[in-house]
Backbone as a printed PyTorch tensor [residue, N CA C, xyz], in Angstrom:
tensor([[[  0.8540,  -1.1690,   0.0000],
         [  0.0000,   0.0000,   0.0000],
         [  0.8960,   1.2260,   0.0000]],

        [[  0.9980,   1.9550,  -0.8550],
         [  1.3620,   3.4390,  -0.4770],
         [  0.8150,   4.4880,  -0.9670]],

        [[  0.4960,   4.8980,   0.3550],
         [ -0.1690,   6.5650,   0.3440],
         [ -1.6170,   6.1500,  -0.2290]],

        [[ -1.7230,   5.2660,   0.2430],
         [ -3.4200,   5.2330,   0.7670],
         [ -4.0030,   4.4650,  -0.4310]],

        [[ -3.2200,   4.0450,  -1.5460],
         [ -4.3100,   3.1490,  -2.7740],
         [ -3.4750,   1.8990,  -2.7360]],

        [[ -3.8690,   1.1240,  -3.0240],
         [ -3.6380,  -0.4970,  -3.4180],
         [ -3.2620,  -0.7190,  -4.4640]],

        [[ -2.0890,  -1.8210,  -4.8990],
         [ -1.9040,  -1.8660,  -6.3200],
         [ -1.7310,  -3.1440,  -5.9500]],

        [[ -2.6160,  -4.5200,  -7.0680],
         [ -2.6070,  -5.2750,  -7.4950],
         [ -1.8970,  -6.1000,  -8.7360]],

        [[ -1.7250,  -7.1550,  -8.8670],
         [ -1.5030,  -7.6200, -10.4640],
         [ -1.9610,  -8.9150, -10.2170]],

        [[ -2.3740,  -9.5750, -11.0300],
         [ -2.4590, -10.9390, -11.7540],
         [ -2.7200, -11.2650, -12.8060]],

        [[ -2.2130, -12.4880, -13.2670],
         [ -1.7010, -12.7030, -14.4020],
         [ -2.2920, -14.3150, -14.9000]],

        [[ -3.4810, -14.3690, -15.2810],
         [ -3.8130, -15.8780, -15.8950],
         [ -3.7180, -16.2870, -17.1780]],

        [[ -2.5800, -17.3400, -17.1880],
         [ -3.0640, -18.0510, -18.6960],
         [ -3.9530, -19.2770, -18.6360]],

        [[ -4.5190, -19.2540, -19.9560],
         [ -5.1090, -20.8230, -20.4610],
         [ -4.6160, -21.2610, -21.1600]],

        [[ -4.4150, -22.5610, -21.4930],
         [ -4.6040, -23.5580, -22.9800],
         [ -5.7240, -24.2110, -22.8280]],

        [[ -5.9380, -24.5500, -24.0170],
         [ -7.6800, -25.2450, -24.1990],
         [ -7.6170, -26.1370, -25.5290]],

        [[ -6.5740, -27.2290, -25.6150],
         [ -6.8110, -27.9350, -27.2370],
         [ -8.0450, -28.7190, -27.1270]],

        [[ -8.4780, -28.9950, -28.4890],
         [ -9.4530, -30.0270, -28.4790],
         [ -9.3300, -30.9030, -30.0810]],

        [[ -9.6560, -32.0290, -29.8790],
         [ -9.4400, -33.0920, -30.4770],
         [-10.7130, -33.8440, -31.2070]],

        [[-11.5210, -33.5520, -31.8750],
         [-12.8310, -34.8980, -32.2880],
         [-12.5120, -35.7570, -33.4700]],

        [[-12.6080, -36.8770, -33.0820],
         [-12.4000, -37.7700, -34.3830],
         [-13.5920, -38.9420, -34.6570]],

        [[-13.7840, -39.2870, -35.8230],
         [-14.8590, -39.4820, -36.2660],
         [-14.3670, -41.0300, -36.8430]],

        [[-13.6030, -41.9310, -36.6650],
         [-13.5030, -43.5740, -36.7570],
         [-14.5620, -44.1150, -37.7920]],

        [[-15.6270, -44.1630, -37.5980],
         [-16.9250, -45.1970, -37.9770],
         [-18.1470, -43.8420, -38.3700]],

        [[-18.9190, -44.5720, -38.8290],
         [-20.2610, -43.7130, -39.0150],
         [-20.8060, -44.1880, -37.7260]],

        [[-21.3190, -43.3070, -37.0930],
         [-22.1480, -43.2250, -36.0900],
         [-21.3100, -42.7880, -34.5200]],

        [[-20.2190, -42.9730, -34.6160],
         [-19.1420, -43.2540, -33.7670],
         [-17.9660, -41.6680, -33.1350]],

        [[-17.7320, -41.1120, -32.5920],
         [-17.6660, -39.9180, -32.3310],
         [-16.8110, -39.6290, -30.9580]],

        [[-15.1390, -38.8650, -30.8280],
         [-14.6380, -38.9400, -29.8250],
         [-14.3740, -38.2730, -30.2010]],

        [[-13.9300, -37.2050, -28.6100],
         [-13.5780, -35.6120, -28.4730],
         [-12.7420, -35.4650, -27.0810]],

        [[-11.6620, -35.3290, -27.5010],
         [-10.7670, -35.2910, -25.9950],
         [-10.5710, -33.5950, -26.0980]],

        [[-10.8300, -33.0310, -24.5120],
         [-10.5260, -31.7650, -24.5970],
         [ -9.4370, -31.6960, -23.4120]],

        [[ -8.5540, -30.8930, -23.6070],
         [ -7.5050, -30.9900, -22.6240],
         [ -7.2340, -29.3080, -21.7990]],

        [[ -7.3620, -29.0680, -20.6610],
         [ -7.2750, -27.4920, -20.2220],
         [ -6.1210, -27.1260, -18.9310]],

        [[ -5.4310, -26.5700, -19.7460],
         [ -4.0010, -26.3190, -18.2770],
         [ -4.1990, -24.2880, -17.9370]],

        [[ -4.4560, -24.3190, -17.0010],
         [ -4.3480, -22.5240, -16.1890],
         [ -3.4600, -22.9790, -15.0640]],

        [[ -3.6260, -21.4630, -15.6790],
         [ -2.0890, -21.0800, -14.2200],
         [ -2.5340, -19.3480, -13.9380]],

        [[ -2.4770, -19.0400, -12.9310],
         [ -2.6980, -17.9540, -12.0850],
         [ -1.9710, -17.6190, -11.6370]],

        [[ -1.4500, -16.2850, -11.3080],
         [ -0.3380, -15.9520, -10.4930],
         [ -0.7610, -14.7290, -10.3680]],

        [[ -1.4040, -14.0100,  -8.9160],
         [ -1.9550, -13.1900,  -8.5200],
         [ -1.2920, -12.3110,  -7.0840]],

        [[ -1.2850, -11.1110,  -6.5980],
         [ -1.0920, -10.8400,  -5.3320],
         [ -2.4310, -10.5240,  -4.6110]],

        [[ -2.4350, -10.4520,  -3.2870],
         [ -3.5670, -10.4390,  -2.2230],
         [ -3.5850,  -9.0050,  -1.3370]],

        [[ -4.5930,  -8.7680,  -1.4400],
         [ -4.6580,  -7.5010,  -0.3350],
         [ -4.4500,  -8.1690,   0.8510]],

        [[ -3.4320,  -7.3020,   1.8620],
         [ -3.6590,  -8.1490,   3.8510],
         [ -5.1090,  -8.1430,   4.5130]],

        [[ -5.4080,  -8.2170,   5.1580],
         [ -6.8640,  -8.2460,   5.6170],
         [ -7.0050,  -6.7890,   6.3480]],

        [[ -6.0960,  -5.9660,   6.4480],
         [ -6.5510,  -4.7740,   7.3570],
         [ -5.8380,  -4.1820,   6.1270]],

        [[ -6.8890,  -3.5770,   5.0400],
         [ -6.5350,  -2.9160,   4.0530],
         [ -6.0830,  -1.6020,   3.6930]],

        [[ -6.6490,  -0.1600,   4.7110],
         [ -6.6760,   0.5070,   4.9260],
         [ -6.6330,   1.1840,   6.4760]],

        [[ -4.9180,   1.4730,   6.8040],
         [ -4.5900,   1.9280,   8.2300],
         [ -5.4960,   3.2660,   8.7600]],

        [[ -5.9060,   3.6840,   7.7660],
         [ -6.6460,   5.6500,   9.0930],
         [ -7.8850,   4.4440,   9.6050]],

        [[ -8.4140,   3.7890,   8.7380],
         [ -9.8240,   3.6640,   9.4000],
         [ -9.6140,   2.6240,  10.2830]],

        [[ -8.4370,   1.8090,  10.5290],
         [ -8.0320,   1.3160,  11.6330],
         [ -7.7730,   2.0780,  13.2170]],

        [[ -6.7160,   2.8430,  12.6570],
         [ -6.5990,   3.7700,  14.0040],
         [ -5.2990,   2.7170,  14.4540]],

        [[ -4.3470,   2.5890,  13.7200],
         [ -3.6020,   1.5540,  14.4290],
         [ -2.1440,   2.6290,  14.9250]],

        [[ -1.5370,   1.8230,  16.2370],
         [ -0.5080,   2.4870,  16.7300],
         [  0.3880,   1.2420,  17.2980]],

        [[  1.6490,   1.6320,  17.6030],
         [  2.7140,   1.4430,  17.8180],
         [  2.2700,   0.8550,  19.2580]],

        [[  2.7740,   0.1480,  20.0400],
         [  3.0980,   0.4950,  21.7630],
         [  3.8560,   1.9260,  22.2990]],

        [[  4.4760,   2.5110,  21.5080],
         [  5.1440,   3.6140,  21.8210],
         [  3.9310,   4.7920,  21.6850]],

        [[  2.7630,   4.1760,  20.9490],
         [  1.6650,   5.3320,  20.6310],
         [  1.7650,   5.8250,  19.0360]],

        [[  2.6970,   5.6500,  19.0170],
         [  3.1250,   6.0660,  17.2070],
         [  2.1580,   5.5950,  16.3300]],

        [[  1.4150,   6.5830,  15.2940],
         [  0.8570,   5.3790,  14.6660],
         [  2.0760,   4.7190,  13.1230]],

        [[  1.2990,   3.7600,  13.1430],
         [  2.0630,   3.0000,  12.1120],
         [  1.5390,   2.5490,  10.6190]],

        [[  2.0410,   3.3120,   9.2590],
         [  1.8230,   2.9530,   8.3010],
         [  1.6270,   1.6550,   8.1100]],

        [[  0.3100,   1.6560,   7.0190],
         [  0.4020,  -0.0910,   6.2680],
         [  1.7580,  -0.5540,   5.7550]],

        [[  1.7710,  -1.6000,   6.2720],
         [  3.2880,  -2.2990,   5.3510],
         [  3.4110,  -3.6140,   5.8620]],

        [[  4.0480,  -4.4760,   4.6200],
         [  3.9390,  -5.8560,   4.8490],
         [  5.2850,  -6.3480,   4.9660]],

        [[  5.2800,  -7.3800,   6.2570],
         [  6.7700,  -8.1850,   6.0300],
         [  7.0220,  -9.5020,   4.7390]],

        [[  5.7930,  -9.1720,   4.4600],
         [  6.1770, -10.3350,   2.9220],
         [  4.3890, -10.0730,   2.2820]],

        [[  4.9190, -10.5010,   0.8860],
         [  4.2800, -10.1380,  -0.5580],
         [  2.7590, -11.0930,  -0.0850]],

        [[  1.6340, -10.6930,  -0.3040],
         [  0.3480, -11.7320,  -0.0130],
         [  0.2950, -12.1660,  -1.4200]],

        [[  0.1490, -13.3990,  -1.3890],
         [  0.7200, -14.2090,  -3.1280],
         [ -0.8940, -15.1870,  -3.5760]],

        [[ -1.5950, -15.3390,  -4.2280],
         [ -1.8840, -16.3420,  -4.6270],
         [ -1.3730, -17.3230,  -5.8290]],

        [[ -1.0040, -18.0860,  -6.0930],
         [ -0.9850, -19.1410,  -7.0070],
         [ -1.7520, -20.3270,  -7.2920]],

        [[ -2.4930, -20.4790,  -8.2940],
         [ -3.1510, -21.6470,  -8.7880],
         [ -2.9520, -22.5320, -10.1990]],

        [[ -3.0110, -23.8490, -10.0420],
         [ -2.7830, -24.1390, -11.3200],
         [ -4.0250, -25.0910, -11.1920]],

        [[ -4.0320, -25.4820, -13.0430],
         [ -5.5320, -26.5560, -13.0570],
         [ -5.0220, -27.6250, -14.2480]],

        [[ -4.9640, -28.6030, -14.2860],
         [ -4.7710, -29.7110, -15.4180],
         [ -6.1140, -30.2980, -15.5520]],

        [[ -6.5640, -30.5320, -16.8050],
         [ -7.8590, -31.3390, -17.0720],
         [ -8.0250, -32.3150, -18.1550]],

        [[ -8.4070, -33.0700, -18.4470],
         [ -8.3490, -33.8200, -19.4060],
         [-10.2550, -34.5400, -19.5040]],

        [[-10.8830, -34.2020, -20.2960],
         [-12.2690, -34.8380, -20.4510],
         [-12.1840, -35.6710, -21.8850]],

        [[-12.7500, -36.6380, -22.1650],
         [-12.6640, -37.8800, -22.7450],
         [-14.3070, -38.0350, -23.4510]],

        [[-15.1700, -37.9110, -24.2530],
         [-16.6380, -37.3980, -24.4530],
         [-16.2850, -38.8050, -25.8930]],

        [[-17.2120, -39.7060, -25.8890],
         [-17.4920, -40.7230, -26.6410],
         [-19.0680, -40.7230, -26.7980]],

        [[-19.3890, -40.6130, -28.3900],
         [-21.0430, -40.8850, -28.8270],
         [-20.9830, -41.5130, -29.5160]],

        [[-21.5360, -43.4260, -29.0900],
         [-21.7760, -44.2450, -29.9590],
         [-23.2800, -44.3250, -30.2330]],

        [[-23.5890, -44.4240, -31.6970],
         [-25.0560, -44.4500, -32.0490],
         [-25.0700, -45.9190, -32.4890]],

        [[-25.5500, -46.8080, -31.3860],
         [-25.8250, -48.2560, -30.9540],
         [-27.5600, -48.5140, -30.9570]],

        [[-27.4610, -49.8070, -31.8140],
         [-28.9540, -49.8270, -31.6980],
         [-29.9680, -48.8620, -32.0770]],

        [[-31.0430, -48.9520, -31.5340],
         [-32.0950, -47.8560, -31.0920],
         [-32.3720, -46.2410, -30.5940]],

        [[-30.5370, -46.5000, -30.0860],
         [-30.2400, -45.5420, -29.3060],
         [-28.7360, -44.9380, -28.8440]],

        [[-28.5430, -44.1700, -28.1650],
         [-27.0550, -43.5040, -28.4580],
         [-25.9810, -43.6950, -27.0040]],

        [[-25.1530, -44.2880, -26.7000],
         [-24.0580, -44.6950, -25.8500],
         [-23.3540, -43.4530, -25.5530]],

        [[-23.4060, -43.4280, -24.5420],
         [-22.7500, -41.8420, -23.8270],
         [-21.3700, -42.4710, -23.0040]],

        [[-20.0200, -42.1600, -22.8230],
         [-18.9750, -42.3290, -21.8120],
         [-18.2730, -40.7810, -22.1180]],

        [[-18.6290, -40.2720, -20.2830],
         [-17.7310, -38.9410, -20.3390],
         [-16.6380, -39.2540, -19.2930]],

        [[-15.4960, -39.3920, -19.6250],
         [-14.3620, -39.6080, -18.4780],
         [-13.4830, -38.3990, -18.5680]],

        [[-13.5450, -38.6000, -17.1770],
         [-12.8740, -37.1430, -16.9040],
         [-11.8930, -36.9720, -15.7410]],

        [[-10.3610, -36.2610, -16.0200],
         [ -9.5710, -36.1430, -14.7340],
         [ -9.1460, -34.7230, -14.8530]],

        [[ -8.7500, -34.4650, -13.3250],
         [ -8.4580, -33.0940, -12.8540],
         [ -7.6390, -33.0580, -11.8210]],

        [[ -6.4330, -32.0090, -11.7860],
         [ -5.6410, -31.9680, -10.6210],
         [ -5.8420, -30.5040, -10.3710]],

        [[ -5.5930, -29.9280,  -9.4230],
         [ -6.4320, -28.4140,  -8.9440],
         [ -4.5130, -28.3210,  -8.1380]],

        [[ -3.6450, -27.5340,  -8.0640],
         [ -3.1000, -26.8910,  -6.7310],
         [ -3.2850, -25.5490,  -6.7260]],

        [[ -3.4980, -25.0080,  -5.4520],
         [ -3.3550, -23.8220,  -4.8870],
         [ -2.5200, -23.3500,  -4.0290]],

        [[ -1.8960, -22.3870,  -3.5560],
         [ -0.6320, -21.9530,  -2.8520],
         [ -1.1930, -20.4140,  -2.8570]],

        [[ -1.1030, -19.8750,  -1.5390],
         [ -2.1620, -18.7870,  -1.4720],
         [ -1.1630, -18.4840,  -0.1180]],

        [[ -1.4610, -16.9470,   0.2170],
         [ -0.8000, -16.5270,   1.8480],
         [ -1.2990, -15.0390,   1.6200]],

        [[ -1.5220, -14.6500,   3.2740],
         [ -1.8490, -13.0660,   3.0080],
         [ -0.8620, -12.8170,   4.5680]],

        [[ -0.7480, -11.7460,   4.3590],
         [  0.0310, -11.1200,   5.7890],
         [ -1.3850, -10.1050,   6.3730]],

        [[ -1.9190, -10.8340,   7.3050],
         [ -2.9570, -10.3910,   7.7740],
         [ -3.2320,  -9.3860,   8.5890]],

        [[ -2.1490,  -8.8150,   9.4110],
         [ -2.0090,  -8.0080,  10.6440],
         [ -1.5040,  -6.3940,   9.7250]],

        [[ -0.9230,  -6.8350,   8.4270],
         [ -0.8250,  -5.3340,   7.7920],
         [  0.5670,  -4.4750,   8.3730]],

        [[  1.3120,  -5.1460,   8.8960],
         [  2.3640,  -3.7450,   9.2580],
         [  3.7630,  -4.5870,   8.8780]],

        [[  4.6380,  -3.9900,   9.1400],
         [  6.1750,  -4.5910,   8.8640],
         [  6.6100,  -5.8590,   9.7540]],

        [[  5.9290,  -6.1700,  10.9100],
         [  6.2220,  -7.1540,  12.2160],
         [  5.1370,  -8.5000,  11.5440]],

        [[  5.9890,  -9.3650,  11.6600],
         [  5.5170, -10.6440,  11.4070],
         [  4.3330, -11.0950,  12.9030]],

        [[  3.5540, -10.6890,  12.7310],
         [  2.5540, -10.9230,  13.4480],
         [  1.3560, -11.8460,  13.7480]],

        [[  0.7190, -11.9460,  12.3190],
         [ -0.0090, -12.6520,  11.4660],
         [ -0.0350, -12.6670,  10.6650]],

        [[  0.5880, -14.2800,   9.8650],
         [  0.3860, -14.5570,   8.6930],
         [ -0.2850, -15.9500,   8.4470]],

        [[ -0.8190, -16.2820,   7.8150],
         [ -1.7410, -17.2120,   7.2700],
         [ -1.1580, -17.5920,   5.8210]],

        [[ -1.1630, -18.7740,   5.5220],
         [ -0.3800, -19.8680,   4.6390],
         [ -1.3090, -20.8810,   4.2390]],

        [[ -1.3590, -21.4780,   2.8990],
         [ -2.6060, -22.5850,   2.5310],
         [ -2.3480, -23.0070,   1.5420]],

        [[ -1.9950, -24.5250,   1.8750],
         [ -1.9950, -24.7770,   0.5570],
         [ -2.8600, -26.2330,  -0.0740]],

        [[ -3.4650, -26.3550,  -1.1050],
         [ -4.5610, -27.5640,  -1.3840],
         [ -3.6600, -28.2260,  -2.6720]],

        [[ -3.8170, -29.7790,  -2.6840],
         [ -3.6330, -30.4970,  -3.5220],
         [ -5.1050, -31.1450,  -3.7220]],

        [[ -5.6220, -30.9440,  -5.1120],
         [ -6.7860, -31.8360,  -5.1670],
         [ -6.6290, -32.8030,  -6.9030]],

        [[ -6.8520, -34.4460,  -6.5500],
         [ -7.0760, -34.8300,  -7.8150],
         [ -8.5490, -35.4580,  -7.8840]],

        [[ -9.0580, -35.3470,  -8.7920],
         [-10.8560, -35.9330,  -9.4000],
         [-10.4200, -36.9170, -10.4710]],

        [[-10.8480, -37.8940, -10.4900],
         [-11.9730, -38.3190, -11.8200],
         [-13.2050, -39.0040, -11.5880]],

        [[-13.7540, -38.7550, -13.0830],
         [-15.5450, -39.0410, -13.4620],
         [-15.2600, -40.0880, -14.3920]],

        [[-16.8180, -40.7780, -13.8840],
         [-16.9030, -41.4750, -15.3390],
         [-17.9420, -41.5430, -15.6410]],

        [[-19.0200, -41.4140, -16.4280],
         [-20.2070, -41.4170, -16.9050],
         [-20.5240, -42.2210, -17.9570]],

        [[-21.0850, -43.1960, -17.9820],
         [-21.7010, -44.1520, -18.7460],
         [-23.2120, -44.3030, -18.8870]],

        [[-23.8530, -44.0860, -19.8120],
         [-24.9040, -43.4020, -20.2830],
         [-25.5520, -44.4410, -21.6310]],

        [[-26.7620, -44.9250, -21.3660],
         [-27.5910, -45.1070, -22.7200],
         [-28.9200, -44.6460, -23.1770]],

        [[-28.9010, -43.9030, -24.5310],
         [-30.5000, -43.1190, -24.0420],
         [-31.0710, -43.7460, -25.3370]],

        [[-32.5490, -43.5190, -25.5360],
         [-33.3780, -44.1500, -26.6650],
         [-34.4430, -44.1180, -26.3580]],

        [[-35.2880, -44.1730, -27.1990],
         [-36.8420, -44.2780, -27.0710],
         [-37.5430, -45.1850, -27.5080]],

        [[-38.7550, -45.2620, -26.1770],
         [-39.2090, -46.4550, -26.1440],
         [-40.4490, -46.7300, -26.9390]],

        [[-41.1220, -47.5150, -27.5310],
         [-41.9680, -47.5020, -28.3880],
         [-42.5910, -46.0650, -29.0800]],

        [[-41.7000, -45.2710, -29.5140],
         [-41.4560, -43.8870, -29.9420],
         [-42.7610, -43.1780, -29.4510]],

        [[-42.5480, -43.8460, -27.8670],
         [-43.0670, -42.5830, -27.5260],
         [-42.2700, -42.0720, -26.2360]],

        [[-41.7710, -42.9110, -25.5600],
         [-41.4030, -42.5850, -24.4110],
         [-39.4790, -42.2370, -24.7980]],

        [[-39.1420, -40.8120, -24.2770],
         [-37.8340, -41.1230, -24.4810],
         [-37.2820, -41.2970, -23.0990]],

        [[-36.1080, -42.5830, -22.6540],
         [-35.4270, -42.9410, -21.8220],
         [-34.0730, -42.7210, -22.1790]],

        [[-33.4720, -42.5130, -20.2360],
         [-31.6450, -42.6900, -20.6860],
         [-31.9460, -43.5300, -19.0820]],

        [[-30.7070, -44.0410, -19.3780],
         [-29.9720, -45.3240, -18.2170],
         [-28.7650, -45.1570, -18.0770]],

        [[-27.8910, -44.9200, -16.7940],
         [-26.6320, -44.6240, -16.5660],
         [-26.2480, -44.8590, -15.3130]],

        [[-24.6180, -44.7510, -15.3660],
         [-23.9780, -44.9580, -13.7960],
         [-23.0420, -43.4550, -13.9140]],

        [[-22.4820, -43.2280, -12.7710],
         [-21.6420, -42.3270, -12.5290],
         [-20.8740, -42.5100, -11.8330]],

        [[-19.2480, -42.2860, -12.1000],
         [-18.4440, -42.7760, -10.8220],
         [-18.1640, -41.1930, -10.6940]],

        [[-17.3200, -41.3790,  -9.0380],
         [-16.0800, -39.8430,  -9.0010],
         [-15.8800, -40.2970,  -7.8490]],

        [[-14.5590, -39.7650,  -7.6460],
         [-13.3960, -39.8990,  -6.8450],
         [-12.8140, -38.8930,  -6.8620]],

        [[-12.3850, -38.2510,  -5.3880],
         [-11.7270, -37.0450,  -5.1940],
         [-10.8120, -37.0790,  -4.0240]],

        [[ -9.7660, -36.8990,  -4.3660],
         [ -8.6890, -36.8710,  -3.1170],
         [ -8.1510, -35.3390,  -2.6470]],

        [[ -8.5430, -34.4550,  -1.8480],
         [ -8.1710, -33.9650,  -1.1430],
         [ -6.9040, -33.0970,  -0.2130]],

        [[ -6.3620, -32.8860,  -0.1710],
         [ -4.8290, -32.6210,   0.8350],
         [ -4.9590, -31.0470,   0.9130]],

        [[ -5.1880, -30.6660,   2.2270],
         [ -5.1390, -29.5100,   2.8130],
         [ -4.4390, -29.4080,   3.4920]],

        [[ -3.3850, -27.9990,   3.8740],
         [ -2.7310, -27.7280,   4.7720],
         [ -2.8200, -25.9710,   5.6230]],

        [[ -3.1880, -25.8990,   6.1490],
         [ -3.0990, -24.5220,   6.2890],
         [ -2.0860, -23.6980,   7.7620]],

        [[ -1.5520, -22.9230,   7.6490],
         [ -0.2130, -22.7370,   8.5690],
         [ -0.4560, -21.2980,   8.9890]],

        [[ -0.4750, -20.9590,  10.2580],
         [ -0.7460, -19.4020,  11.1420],
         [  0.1410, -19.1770,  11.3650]],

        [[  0.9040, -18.7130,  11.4230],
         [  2.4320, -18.0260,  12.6480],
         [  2.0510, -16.6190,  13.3210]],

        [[  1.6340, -16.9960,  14.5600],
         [  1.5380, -15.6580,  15.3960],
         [  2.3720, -15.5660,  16.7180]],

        [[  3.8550, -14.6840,  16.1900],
         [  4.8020, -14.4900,  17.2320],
         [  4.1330, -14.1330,  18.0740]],

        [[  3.0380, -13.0570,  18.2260],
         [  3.1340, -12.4620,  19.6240],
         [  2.1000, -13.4520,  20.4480]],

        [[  1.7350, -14.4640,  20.3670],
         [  1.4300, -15.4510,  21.2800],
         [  2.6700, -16.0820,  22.4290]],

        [[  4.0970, -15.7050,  21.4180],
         [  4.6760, -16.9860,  22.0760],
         [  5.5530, -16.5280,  23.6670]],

        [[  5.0650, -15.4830,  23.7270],
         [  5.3100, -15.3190,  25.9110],
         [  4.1000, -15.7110,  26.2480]],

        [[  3.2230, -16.5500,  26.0610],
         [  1.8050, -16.8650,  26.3710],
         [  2.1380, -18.3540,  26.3270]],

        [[  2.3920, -18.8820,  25.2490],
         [  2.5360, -20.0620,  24.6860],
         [  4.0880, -21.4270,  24.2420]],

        [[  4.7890, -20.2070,  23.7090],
         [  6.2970, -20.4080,  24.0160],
         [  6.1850, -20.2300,  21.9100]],

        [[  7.5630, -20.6290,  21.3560],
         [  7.7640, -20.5410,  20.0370],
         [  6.6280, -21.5510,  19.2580]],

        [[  5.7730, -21.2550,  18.0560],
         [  4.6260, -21.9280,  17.5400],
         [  4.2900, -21.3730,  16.3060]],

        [[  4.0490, -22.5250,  15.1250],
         [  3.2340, -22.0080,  13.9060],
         [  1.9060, -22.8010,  14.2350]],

        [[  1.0570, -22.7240,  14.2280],
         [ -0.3380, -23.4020,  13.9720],
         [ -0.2740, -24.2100,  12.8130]],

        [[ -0.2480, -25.2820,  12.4190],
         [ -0.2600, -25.7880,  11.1640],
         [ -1.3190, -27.0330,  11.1490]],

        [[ -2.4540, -26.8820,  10.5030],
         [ -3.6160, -27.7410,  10.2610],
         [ -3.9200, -28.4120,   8.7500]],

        [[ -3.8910, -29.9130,   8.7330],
         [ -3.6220, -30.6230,   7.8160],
         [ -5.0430, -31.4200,   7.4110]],

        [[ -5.5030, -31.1920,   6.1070],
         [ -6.6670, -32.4770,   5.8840],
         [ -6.5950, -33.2150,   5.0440]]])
């Protein structure tokens, strides 16, 4: 922060290829593939010092300022898999699909030059789907679909506090919480 406005940046790319190929008459596959990446900074959580009213122990008050940069980073890998077989009566659906998600994120929360509060997070997540699907109609009148769905998602959270001025209370400590 200086002199009272905020300056931001971030910066996202995409890729997005896609693939359909056509084998057989009736027969139909489309792989789409998607990689982002993010790279952003964070406002601290006490954004603006007058309307705080913040001071020193000495009484001084004390400009916004950070002992380190509030960062986000994200990335995304995807891969979807889309198959239309025209079987029979009726049309065969399989959508398979995987995804890895990380995030890496931190803000300096307390706003001044003293490592006070900071907050740290970071997520690993992987998915996949699978969708298996048959639709058609039934004595042309009724239209039906029939299907299963899988998914699976794994998880990994970590998130990390460091608040020195606990530790004449507590003794030396980061908070660090894992899921």
């Amino acid at each position: 922060v200086i002199a009272g406005t905020r300056s931001r940046e971030s910066d996202t790319k995409l890729l997005r290829p896609m693939l359909t190929w056509r084998p057989l008459e009736g027969l139909e596959a489309t792989v789409i593939g998607e990689i982002t990446k993010y790279r952003g900074a964070q406002d601290s959580s006490i954004s603006d010092i007058d309307n705080v009213n913040f001071t020193t122990p000495n009484g001084s008050k004390q400009d916004m300022s950070l002992d380190f940069t509030p960062r986000s980073e994200i990335n995304t890998e995807q891969i979807v898999l889309d198959v239309n077989w025209d079987l029979g009566p009726g049309r065969l659906t399989s959508i398979t699909g995987w995804r890895q998600i990380d995030l890496d994120t931190g803000s300096d929360s307390d706003g001044t030059k003293n490592p006070i509060l900071e907050n740290i997070w970071f997520v690993e997540q992987h998915q996949v789907t699978q969708e298996l699907r048959y639709a058609f109609s039934f004595l042309d009148r009724i239209d039906m679909t029939a299907g299963v769905n899988y998914f699976n998602q794994r998880i990994k959270s970590e998130e990390r506090v460091t608040a020195p001025f606990l530790v004449p209370f507590f003794g030396p400590f980061a908070f660090s919480q894992a899921r």
